[in-house]
Coordinates of N, CA and C in Angstrom, one line a residue:
Chain A
G1201 N -1.4 33.3 75.8 CA -2.4 32.9 77.1 C -3.7 33.0 76.3
A1202 N -4.8 32.1 77.3 CA -6.2 32.4 76.9 C -6.8 34.0 76.8
V1203 N -7.9 33.5 76.2 CA -8.6 35.3 76.2 C -9.9 35.2 76.5
V1204 N -10.1 36.2 77.5 CA -11.0 36.0 78.0 C -11.7 37.8 77.8
S1205 N -12.9 37.4 77.2 CA -13.6 38.8 77.1 C -14.9 39.2 77.9
Q1206 N -14.8 40.3 78.0 CA -15.7 40.9 79.1 C -16.5 42.2 78.5
H1207 N -17.7 42.6 78.7 CA -18.7 43.2 78.0 C -19.7 44.0 78.8
P1208 N -20.1 45.1 78.9 CA -19.6 46.1 78.2 C -18.1 46.6 79.1
S1209 N -17.2 47.6 79.3 CA -16.1 47.9 79.8 C -16.5 48.8 80.4
W1210 N -17.8 50.0 80.4 CA -17.9 50.8 81.2 C -19.5 51.2 81.1
V1211 N -20.0 51.2 82.0 CA -21.6 51.4 82.1 C -22.2 52.4 83.0
I1212 N -22.8 53.3 82.8 CA -23.5 54.2 83.5 C -24.9 54.1 83.6
C1213 N -25.2 53.8 84.5 CA -26.9 53.4 84.7 C -27.5 54.8 85.9
K1214 N -29.0 54.4 85.8 CA -29.6 55.2 87.0 C -30.1 53.9 87.8
S1215 N -30.5 54.9 89.1 CA -30.5 53.9 90.7 C -31.8 53.2 90.0
G1216 N -31.8 52.2 90.6 CA -32.7 51.0 90.4 C -33.0 50.3 88.9
T1217 N -32.3 50.6 88.0 CA -32.2 49.9 87.1 C -31.3 48.5 87.2
S1218 N -31.5 47.7 86.2 CA -30.7 46.4 86.1 C -29.4 46.6 85.1
V1219 N -28.4 45.9 85.6 CA -27.4 46.0 84.4 C -26.9 44.9 84.0
K1220 N -26.3 44.1 83.1 CA -26.1 43.0 82.9 C -24.6 42.9 82.1
I1221 N -23.2 42.2 82.7 CA -22.2 42.1 82.6 C -22.3 40.8 82.2
E1222 N -21.4 40.4 80.8 CA -20.9 39.1 80.0 C -19.5 38.8 80.3
C1223 N -19.3 37.6 80.4 CA -18.1 37.5 80.3 C -17.8 35.6 79.4
R1224 N -16.8 36.2 78.4 CA -16.8 35.1 77.7 C -15.5 34.4 77.3
S1225 N -15.1 33.3 77.2 CA -13.8 32.6 77.2 C -13.5 32.2 75.6
L1226 N -12.8 32.8 74.9 CA -12.8 32.9 73.4 C -12.6 31.8 72.6
D1227 N -11.5 31.2 73.2 CA -10.7 30.2 72.9 C -10.8 28.7 73.7
F1228 N -11.5 28.8 74.6 CA -11.2 27.7 75.8 C -12.7 27.5 76.3
Q1229 N -12.9 26.5 76.5 CA -14.1 26.1 77.7 C -14.2 26.3 79.0
A1230 N -14.8 26.6 79.5 CA -14.7 27.0 81.0 C -15.8 26.6 81.7
T1231 N -15.5 25.3 82.3 CA -17.1 25.0 83.3 C -16.8 25.9 84.4
T1232 N -16.2 26.6 84.9 CA -16.3 27.4 86.2 C -15.6 28.9 85.7
M1233 N -16.3 29.7 86.1 CA -15.9 31.4 86.0 C -16.1 31.9 87.2
F1234 N -15.3 33.0 87.7 CA -15.0 33.6 89.0 C -15.6 35.2 88.7
W1235 N -16.3 35.4 89.3 CA -16.8 37.1 89.4 C -16.1 37.7 90.9
Y1236 N -15.4 38.9 90.2 CA -14.7 39.7 91.5 C -15.0 41.2 91.4
R1237 N -15.0 41.9 92.8 CA -15.2 43.1 92.7 C -14.0 43.9 93.4
Q1238 N -13.6 44.9 93.1 CA -12.7 45.5 93.1 C -12.8 46.8 93.1
F1239 N -12.4 47.7 94.3 CA -12.6 49.0 94.9 C -11.2 49.4 94.8
P1240 N -11.1 50.8 94.3 CA -10.1 51.8 93.9 C -8.7 51.2 94.8
K1241 N -7.5 50.6 94.3 CA -6.4 50.6 95.1 C -6.6 49.7 95.7
Q1242 N -7.4 48.5 95.9 CA -7.9 47.4 96.9 C -7.8 46.2 95.9
S1243 N -7.5 45.1 96.5 CA -7.6 43.8 96.2 C -8.6 43.1 95.7
L1244 N -8.8 41.9 94.9 CA -10.2 41.5 94.0 C -10.4 40.6 95.5
M1245 N -12.1 40.9 95.4 CA -12.5 40.2 96.3 C -13.5 39.2 95.5
L1246 N -13.8 38.3 96.1 CA -14.6 37.0 95.1 C -15.9 37.3 95.6
M1247 N -16.6 37.5 94.4 CA -18.1 37.3 94.9 C -18.6 36.1 94.9
A1248 N -18.4 35.2 93.7 CA -19.1 34.1 93.3 C -18.6 33.2 92.3
T1249 N -18.7 31.9 92.6 CA -18.1 31.0 91.3 C -19.3 30.4 90.9
S1250 N -19.0 30.7 89.5 CA -19.9 30.6 88.3 C -19.7 29.1 87.9
N1251 N -20.9 28.1 88.2 CA -20.8 27.0 87.6 C -21.3 26.4 86.3
E1252 N -21.0 26.0 85.2 CA -22.2 25.8 84.3 C -22.8 24.7 84.3
G1253 N -24.1 25.1 83.7 CA -25.1 24.1 84.2 C -25.4 23.9 85.4
S1254 N -25.2 24.9 86.5 CA -25.7 24.5 87.9 C -26.0 26.1 88.5
K1255 N -26.0 26.1 90.1 CA -26.1 27.2 90.4 C -25.0 27.7 90.7
A1256 N -24.7 29.0 90.6 CA -23.6 30.2 91.6 C -23.2 29.4 92.9
T1257 N -22.1 29.7 93.2 CA -21.7 29.8 94.9 C -21.5 30.9 95.3
Y1258 N -22.3 31.7 95.9 CA -21.7 32.8 96.6 C -21.0 33.0 97.7
E1259 N -20.2 33.7 97.7 CA -19.3 34.1 99.4 C -19.9 34.5 100.3
Q1260 N -19.4 34.9 101.2 CA -20.5 35.4 102.3 C -20.8 36.8 102.3
G1261 N -22.1 37.0 102.3 CA -21.9 38.5 102.4 C -22.5 39.0 101.0
V1262 N -22.8 38.3 100.1 CA -22.9 38.6 98.7 C -24.3 38.2 98.7
E1263 N -25.1 39.4 98.1 CA -26.6 38.8 98.2 C -27.0 38.2 96.9
K1264 N -27.4 37.0 96.6 CA -27.3 36.1 95.5 C -28.8 36.9 94.6
D1265 N -29.8 37.5 95.4 CA -30.7 38.0 94.7 C -30.5 39.4 94.2
K1266 N -29.6 40.1 94.7 CA -28.6 41.3 94.0 C -28.1 41.0 92.9
F1267 N -27.2 40.2 93.0 CA -26.2 40.0 91.8 C -26.4 38.2 91.3
L1268 N -27.0 38.4 90.6 CA -27.5 37.4 89.7 C -26.5 36.6 88.6
I1269 N -26.0 35.6 88.8 CA -25.3 35.1 88.0 C -25.9 33.6 86.8
N1270 N -25.5 33.7 85.7 CA -25.9 32.6 84.9 C -24.7 32.3 83.9
H1271 N -24.5 30.9 83.9 CA -23.5 30.3 83.2 C -24.3 29.3 82.2
A1272 N -24.8 29.8 81.4 CA -25.4 28.6 80.6 C -24.9 28.1 79.4
S1273 N -23.5 28.4 79.3 CA -22.6 27.7 78.2 C -21.4 27.7 78.5
L1274 N -20.5 26.9 77.9 CA -19.1 26.3 78.7 C -18.5 28.0 78.2
T1275 N -18.7 28.6 77.4 CA -18.0 30.1 77.5 C -18.8 31.2 77.9
L1276 N -20.1 31.3 78.4 CA -20.2 32.2 79.1 C -21.1 32.4 80.4
S1277 N -20.6 33.3 81.1 CA -21.2 33.3 82.2 C -21.7 35.1 82.6
T1278 N -23.2 35.5 83.1 CA -23.4 37.0 82.8 C -23.6 37.2 84.5
L1279 N -23.5 38.4 85.0 CA -23.7 38.7 86.2 C -24.6 39.8 85.8
T1280 N -25.9 39.9 86.5 CA -26.8 40.8 86.6 C -26.9 41.7 87.9
V1281 N -26.5 43.0 87.8 CA -26.5 44.0 89.2 C -28.5 44.1 89.0
T1282 N -28.8 43.7 89.9 CA -30.7 43.9 89.8 C -30.4 45.2 90.7
S1283 N -31.6 46.3 90.1 CA -32.0 47.2 91.2 C -30.7 48.1 91.8
A1284 N -29.8 48.4 90.8 CA -28.3 49.0 90.9 C -28.7 50.1 91.7
H1285 N -28.0 50.4 92.9 CA -27.7 51.5 93.8 C -26.2 52.2 94.0
P1286 N -26.3 53.4 94.1 CA -24.9 53.9 93.8 C -23.7 53.0 94.5
E1287 N -24.0 52.5 95.9 CA -23.2 52.0 96.7 C -22.3 50.4 95.9
D1288 N -23.2 50.3 94.6 CA -22.9 49.1 94.0 C -21.6 49.6 92.6
S1289 N -21.2 50.7 92.8 CA -20.7 51.4 92.0 C -19.2 50.6 92.1
S1290 N -18.7 50.1 91.1 CA -17.0 49.3 91.5 C -16.6 48.7 90.2
F1291 N -15.8 48.4 89.8 CA -15.4 47.3 89.1 C -15.3 45.9 89.3
Y1292 N -15.8 45.4 88.3 CA -16.2 44.2 88.4 C -15.4 43.5 87.4
I1293 N -14.7 42.3 88.0 CA -14.0 41.4 86.8 C -14.6 40.0 87.2
C1294 N -14.3 39.5 85.9 CA -14.6 38.2 85.5 C -13.0 37.2 85.4
S1295 N -13.5 36.1 85.7 CA -12.4 35.4 85.6 C -12.7 33.6 84.9
A1296 N -12.0 33.0 84.1 CA -12.4 31.6 83.5 C -11.5 30.7 83.8
R1297 N -11.5 29.6 84.6 CA -10.6 29.0 84.8 C -10.4 27.8 83.9
M1298 N -8.9 27.6 83.4 CA -8.6 26.6 82.5 C -7.6 25.8 83.2
T1299 N -7.8 24.6 83.1 CA -6.7 23.3 83.3 C -5.7 22.9 82.8
V1300 N -4.4 23.5 83.2 CA -3.2 23.3 82.6 C -2.1 22.6 83.4
L1301 N -1.8 21.3 82.8 CA -0.8 20.5 83.4 C -0.8 20.5 84.9
A1302 N -2.2 20.2 85.1 CA -3.0 19.9 86.4 C -2.9 21.1 87.6
K1303 N -2.5 22.2 86.5 CA -3.0 23.6 87.3 C -4.5 24.2 87.2
N1304 N -4.8 24.5 87.9 CA -6.1 25.5 87.6 C -6.2 27.2 87.5
I1305 N -5.9 27.6 86.5 CA -5.0 29.0 86.2 C -6.4 29.6 85.4
Q1306 N -6.6 31.0 86.4 CA -7.8 31.8 85.8 C -7.1 32.9 85.1
Y1307 N -7.9 33.2 83.9 CA -7.4 34.2 83.0 C -8.5 35.1 83.1
F1308 N -8.4 36.6 83.3 CA -9.2 37.6 83.5 C -9.5 38.7 82.4
G1309 N -10.8 38.9 82.7 CA -11.4 39.6 81.7 C -10.8 41.0 82.1
A1310 N -11.1 42.2 80.8 CA -10.8 43.4 81.0 C -11.6 44.0 82.4
G1311 N -12.3 43.7 82.7 CA -13.1 44.7 83.5 C -14.6 45.4 83.1
T1312 N -15.0 45.7 84.2 CA -16.2 46.5 84.0 C -16.2 47.3 85.0
R1313 N -16.5 48.6 84.4 CA -16.4 49.9 85.3 C -18.1 50.4 85.5
L1314 N -19.0 50.1 86.9 CA -20.2 50.3 86.7 C -20.3 51.7 87.6
S1315 N -20.8 52.5 87.4 CA -21.2 54.2 87.9 C -23.0 54.0 87.8
V1316 N -23.5 54.0 88.9 CA -24.7 54.3 89.2 C -25.4 55.4 89.9
L1317 N -25.9 56.3 89.0 CA -26.2 57.9 89.6 C -27.5 57.5 90.6
Chain B
G1268 N -11.4 29.7 106.7 CA -11.3 29.8 104.8 C -9.5 30.6 105.1
E1269 N -8.9 30.7 103.6 CA -7.5 31.2 103.4 C -7.5 32.3 103.7
N1270 N -6.5 32.9 104.3 CA -6.5 34.4 104.5 C -4.7 34.6 104.1
V1271 N -4.8 35.6 103.1 CA -3.4 35.6 102.5 C -3.1 37.4 102.9
E1272 N -1.8 37.2 103.3 CA -1.0 38.7 103.6 C -0.3 39.2 102.8
Q1273 N 0.0 40.4 102.3 CA 1.2 40.6 101.0 C 1.4 41.9 102.0
H1274 N 3.1 42.0 101.4 CA 3.7 43.0 102.1 C 4.9 43.5 100.9
P1275 N 5.3 44.7 100.8 CA 4.6 45.9 101.4 C 3.9 46.3 100.3
S1276 N 3.0 47.4 100.9 CA 1.9 47.7 100.1 C 2.2 48.7 99.1
T1277 N 3.3 49.2 99.0 CA 3.8 50.2 98.3 C 5.5 50.0 98.3
L1278 N 6.0 49.8 97.0 CA 7.5 49.4 97.0 C 7.9 50.4 95.9
S1279 N 8.7 51.1 96.0 CA 9.2 52.0 95.3 C 10.9 51.4 95.0
V1280 N 11.7 51.1 93.9 CA 13.0 50.8 93.4 C 13.8 51.7 92.4
Q1281 N 15.0 51.6 92.2 CA 15.4 52.7 91.2 C 15.8 51.3 90.3
E1282 N 15.7 51.9 89.0 CA 15.7 51.3 87.7 C 16.8 50.2 87.9
G1283 N 17.0 48.9 87.3 CA 17.9 48.1 87.7 C 18.2 47.7 88.7
D1284 N 17.6 47.8 90.0 CA 17.4 47.5 91.4 C 16.8 45.9 91.3
S1285 N 16.7 45.1 92.4 CA 15.5 44.1 92.4 C 14.5 44.9 93.5
A1286 N 13.7 43.9 93.1 CA 12.3 44.0 94.1 C 11.9 42.9 94.6
V1287 N 11.2 42.7 95.9 CA 10.9 41.7 96.8 C 9.6 41.6 97.2
I1288 N 8.8 41.0 97.0 CA 7.2 41.0 97.2 C 7.0 39.8 98.3
K1289 N 6.4 40.1 99.4 CA 6.4 38.9 100.6 C 4.6 38.5 100.9
C1290 N 4.4 37.1 100.5 CA 2.8 36.8 100.8 C 3.1 35.6 101.8
T1291 N 2.1 35.8 102.9 CA 1.9 34.6 103.6 C 0.4 34.2 103.7
Y1292 N 0.5 32.7 103.9 CA -1.0 31.9 103.6 C -1.4 31.3 105.0
S1293 N -2.3 31.4 105.0 CA -2.9 30.6 106.3 C -3.1 28.9 106.3
D1294 N -4.1 28.6 105.0 CA -4.3 27.1 105.2 C -3.1 26.5 104.6
S1295 N -2.5 25.4 105.4 CA -2.0 24.4 104.9 C -2.2 23.7 103.8
A1296 N -3.0 23.2 103.4 CA -3.9 22.7 102.3 C -3.6 23.5 101.1
S1297 N -3.3 24.7 101.2 CA -3.6 25.4 100.0 C -2.1 24.8 99.2
N1298 N -2.3 24.7 97.8 CA -0.8 24.4 97.3 C -0.6 24.9 95.7
Y1299 N -1.2 25.7 95.7 CA -1.1 26.7 94.2 C -1.1 28.2 94.8
F1300 N 0.1 28.9 94.1 CA 0.4 30.2 94.3 C 0.7 30.9 93.2
P1301 N -0.3 31.7 92.8 CA 0.3 32.4 91.4 C 0.5 33.9 91.6
W1302 N 1.4 34.3 90.7 CA 1.3 36.2 91.2 C 0.9 36.8 89.8
Y1303 N -0.3 37.9 90.2 CA -0.6 38.4 89.2 C -0.1 40.1 89.0
K1304 N 0.1 40.4 87.8 CA 0.2 41.9 87.7 C -0.7 42.6 87.1
Q1305 N -1.2 43.9 87.5 CA -2.3 44.4 87.1 C -1.7 46.3 86.9
E1306 N -1.6 46.4 85.5 CA -1.3 47.7 85.4 C -2.7 48.2 85.6
L1307 N -2.5 49.6 85.4 CA -3.7 50.8 85.9 C -4.9 50.6 84.9
G1308 N -5.9 50.1 85.3 CA -7.2 50.0 84.4 C -6.8 48.9 83.3
K1309 N -6.3 48.1 83.7 CA -6.2 46.8 83.0 C -6.6 45.7 83.9
R1310 N -6.5 44.5 83.1 CA -6.9 43.2 83.7 C -5.4 42.6 84.3
P1311 N -5.9 41.6 85.6 CA -4.5 41.2 85.9 C -3.9 40.0 85.3
Q1312 N -2.8 40.0 85.1 CA -1.9 39.4 84.1 C -1.4 37.9 85.0
L1313 N -1.4 36.7 84.7 CA -0.6 35.9 85.2 C 0.7 36.1 84.8
I1314 N 1.6 36.2 86.0 CA 3.1 36.3 85.3 C 4.4 35.3 85.8
I1315 N 3.7 34.4 86.8 CA 4.5 33.2 87.3 C 3.5 32.3 88.4
D1316 N 3.9 31.4 88.5 CA 3.0 30.5 89.4 C 3.7 29.4 90.0
I1317 N 3.5 28.7 90.8 CA 4.2 27.9 91.6 C 3.6 26.5 92.7
R1318 N 3.7 25.4 92.2 CA 3.1 24.6 93.1 C 3.9 24.2 94.5
S1319 N 3.2 23.4 95.0 CA 3.7 23.6 96.4 C 4.6 22.1 96.2
N1320 N 4.7 21.6 95.4 CA 6.0 20.4 95.3 C 7.3 20.8 94.6
V1321 N 7.3 22.0 94.8 CA 8.6 22.7 94.2 C 9.1 24.0 95.4
G1322 N 10.2 24.6 95.7 CA 10.4 25.5 96.0 C 11.0 26.8 95.6
E1323 N 11.0 26.7 94.2 CA 11.4 28.0 93.4 C 11.2 27.6 92.2
K1324 N 11.2 28.6 91.4 CA 10.8 28.6 90.0 C 11.0 30.0 89.6
K1325 N 11.8 30.1 88.1 CA 12.6 31.0 87.7 C 11.9 31.4 86.4
D1326 N 11.7 32.5 85.9 CA 11.0 32.9 84.6 C 12.1 34.4 84.2
Q1327 N 13.2 34.1 83.7 CA 13.9 35.2 83.0 C 14.1 36.5 84.2
R1328 N 13.6 37.4 84.4 CA 13.8 38.3 85.4 C 12.8 37.9 86.8
I1329 N 12.2 37.3 86.6 CA 11.3 36.6 87.5 C 11.6 35.4 88.5
A1330 N 11.2 35.3 89.7 CA 11.5 34.0 90.3 C 10.1 34.3 91.5
V1331 N 10.1 33.2 91.9 CA 9.6 32.9 93.1 C 9.4 31.9 94.0
T1332 N 9.6 31.9 95.0 CA 10.1 31.3 96.1 C 9.1 30.7 97.1
L1333 N 8.8 29.6 97.7 CA 7.9 29.3 98.2 C 8.4 28.0 99.6
N1334 N 8.0 28.8 100.6 CA 8.7 28.0 102.3 C 7.2 27.6 102.8
K1335 N 6.9 25.9 102.6 CA 5.7 25.7 103.0 C 5.7 25.5 104.6
T1336 N 7.0 25.3 104.9 CA 6.9 25.1 106.3 C 6.2 26.5 107.0
A1337 N 7.2 27.2 106.7 CA 6.5 28.7 107.2 C 5.4 29.5 106.5
K1338 N 4.9 29.1 105.6 CA 3.4 29.1 105.0 C 4.0 30.8 104.4
H1339 N 5.0 30.6 103.7 CA 5.1 32.2 103.2 C 5.6 31.8 101.9
F1340 N 5.5 32.9 100.5 CA 5.9 32.7 99.2 C 6.0 34.2 98.6
S1341 N 7.1 34.3 98.0 CA 8.1 35.4 97.4 C 8.0 35.7 95.9
L1342 N 7.9 36.9 95.6 CA 8.2 37.3 94.5 C 9.5 38.3 94.2
H1343 N 10.5 37.7 93.4 CA 11.6 38.3 93.2 C 11.7 38.9 91.9
I1344 N 11.7 40.5 91.8 CA 12.2 41.0 90.2 C 13.6 41.4 90.2
T1345 N 14.1 40.8 89.1 CA 15.6 41.3 89.2 C 15.5 42.3 87.9
E1346 N 16.8 43.5 87.7 CA 17.1 44.3 86.9 C 15.7 45.1 86.7
T1347 N 15.3 45.6 87.3 CA 13.9 46.2 87.3 C 13.6 47.1 86.4
Q1348 N 12.9 47.2 85.5 CA 12.8 48.2 84.5 C 11.2 49.4 84.7
P1349 N 11.1 50.3 84.1 CA 9.9 51.2 84.5 C 8.8 50.3 83.9
E1350 N 8.9 49.2 82.7 CA 7.8 48.5 82.2 C 7.1 47.9 83.6
D1351 N 8.3 47.4 84.6 CA 7.4 46.4 85.7 C 6.7 47.4 86.5
S1352 N 6.6 48.7 86.4 CA 5.5 49.7 87.5 C 3.9 48.9 87.2
A1353 N 3.6 48.4 88.6 CA 2.2 48.1 88.4 C 1.8 47.9 89.8
V1354 N 0.7 46.9 90.1 CA 0.3 46.6 91.3 C 0.4 44.8 90.9
Y1355 N 1.0 44.3 91.9 CA 1.7 43.0 91.9 C 0.4 42.5 93.1
F1356 N 0.0 41.3 92.4 CA -1.3 40.3 93.6 C -0.5 39.3 93.9
C1357 N -0.5 38.6 95.0 CA -0.3 37.5 95.4 C -1.7 36.6 95.7
A1358 N -1.7 35.3 95.4 CA -3.0 34.5 95.6 C -2.5 32.9 95.8
A1359 N -3.3 32.5 96.5 CA -3.3 31.0 97.2 C -4.6 30.2 96.7
S1360 N -4.3 29.1 96.7 CA -5.6 28.2 96.0 C -4.9 26.8 96.3
K1361 N -6.0 25.8 96.4 CA -6.0 24.5 96.4 C -6.4 24.1 95.1
V1362 N -5.7 23.1 94.5 CA -5.5 22.8 92.9 C -6.6 21.8 92.9
T1363 N -6.8 21.2 94.0 CA -8.3 20.4 93.9 C -9.0 20.5 95.4
G1364 N -10.4 20.3 95.2 CA -11.2 20.7 96.4 C -11.4 22.5 96.4
G1365 N -12.3 23.0 97.6 CA -12.3 24.5 97.5 C -12.9 25.0 96.4
G1366 N -13.1 24.7 95.7 CA -13.7 24.8 94.4 C -12.6 25.9 93.4
N1367 N -11.3 25.5 94.0 CA -10.5 26.2 93.3 C -10.1 27.5 93.3
K1368 N -10.9 28.4 94.6 CA -11.0 29.5 94.2 C -9.7 30.6 94.9
L1369 N -9.6 31.4 94.3 CA -8.4 32.1 94.5 C -8.3 33.2 95.5
T1370 N -7.5 33.1 96.8 CA -7.6 34.0 97.7 C -6.9 35.2 97.5
F1371 N -7.0 36.2 97.4 CA -5.7 37.2 96.7 C -5.4 38.2 98.0
G1372 N -3.9 38.6 97.7 CA -3.4 39.2 98.8 C -4.0 41.0 98.7
T1373 N -3.7 41.5 99.5 CA -4.0 43.4 99.3 C -3.2 43.9 97.9
G1374 N -2.4 43.2 97.7 CA -1.5 44.1 96.2 C -0.5 44.7 97.1
T1375 N 0.5 45.3 95.8 CA 1.7 45.6 96.1 C 1.9 46.7 95.1
Q1376 N 1.8 48.2 95.5 CA 2.2 48.6 94.3 C 3.6 48.9 93.8
L1377 N 3.9 48.8 93.1 CA 5.9 48.7 92.8 C 5.8 49.4 91.5
K1378 N 6.7 50.8 92.1 CA 7.2 51.8 91.3 C 8.8 51.9 90.7
V1379 N 9.1 51.9 89.8 CA 10.3 51.9 89.1 C 10.9 53.1 88.6
E1380 N 11.7 53.3 89.4 CA 12.1 55.3 89.0 C 13.2 55.0 88.3
L1381 N 13.1 56.1 87.1 CA 14.7 56.3 86.4 C 15.5 56.7 87.1

């Protein structure tokens, strides 16, 4: 299958600082990537759809000024958690979409565990 | 928007038995239904998917069935093995339109006991 790299895998930061998470499609081009948040033992909640060369589409309830998304190339999307607070601590996972046989398959990164002190 | 419900939330089976996980969806326009397996601390991995133009698909010990009329689909794992233990998520999406967003079910923790 396709490979999606996510970095960093774990980050600890102080409250009020910003954290950038990178999501790269290593062996295919992805015009669309997705950012999810996952709480322990819960499902993946879509935060936003990242579109190459245009603004991200945010899900209802997700603050776009808090979670900045940039998709400047066909292989890279970044999520910046601005002015992070303890309640932002979570597991963030990205996925990249590949079209295979008319199916839009999402391949996931390994996730980033964010801990805000 | 789409709403996906998944049952059961936990499932424990003996090695060699079969496991069945069921999902229902609300949007009749959804036409792509993937299943993901997520081991503890790891990324979700696509294990099988089905499009709405077929009713069943099988890949070795894994099969998925789809009932469009009832808007439900199921994952069947036969001859379960300890390495099948993981959380399984169903999802629904439109192949075109709707941004191709996946709406996930709440997950099923499958435990295969020796």
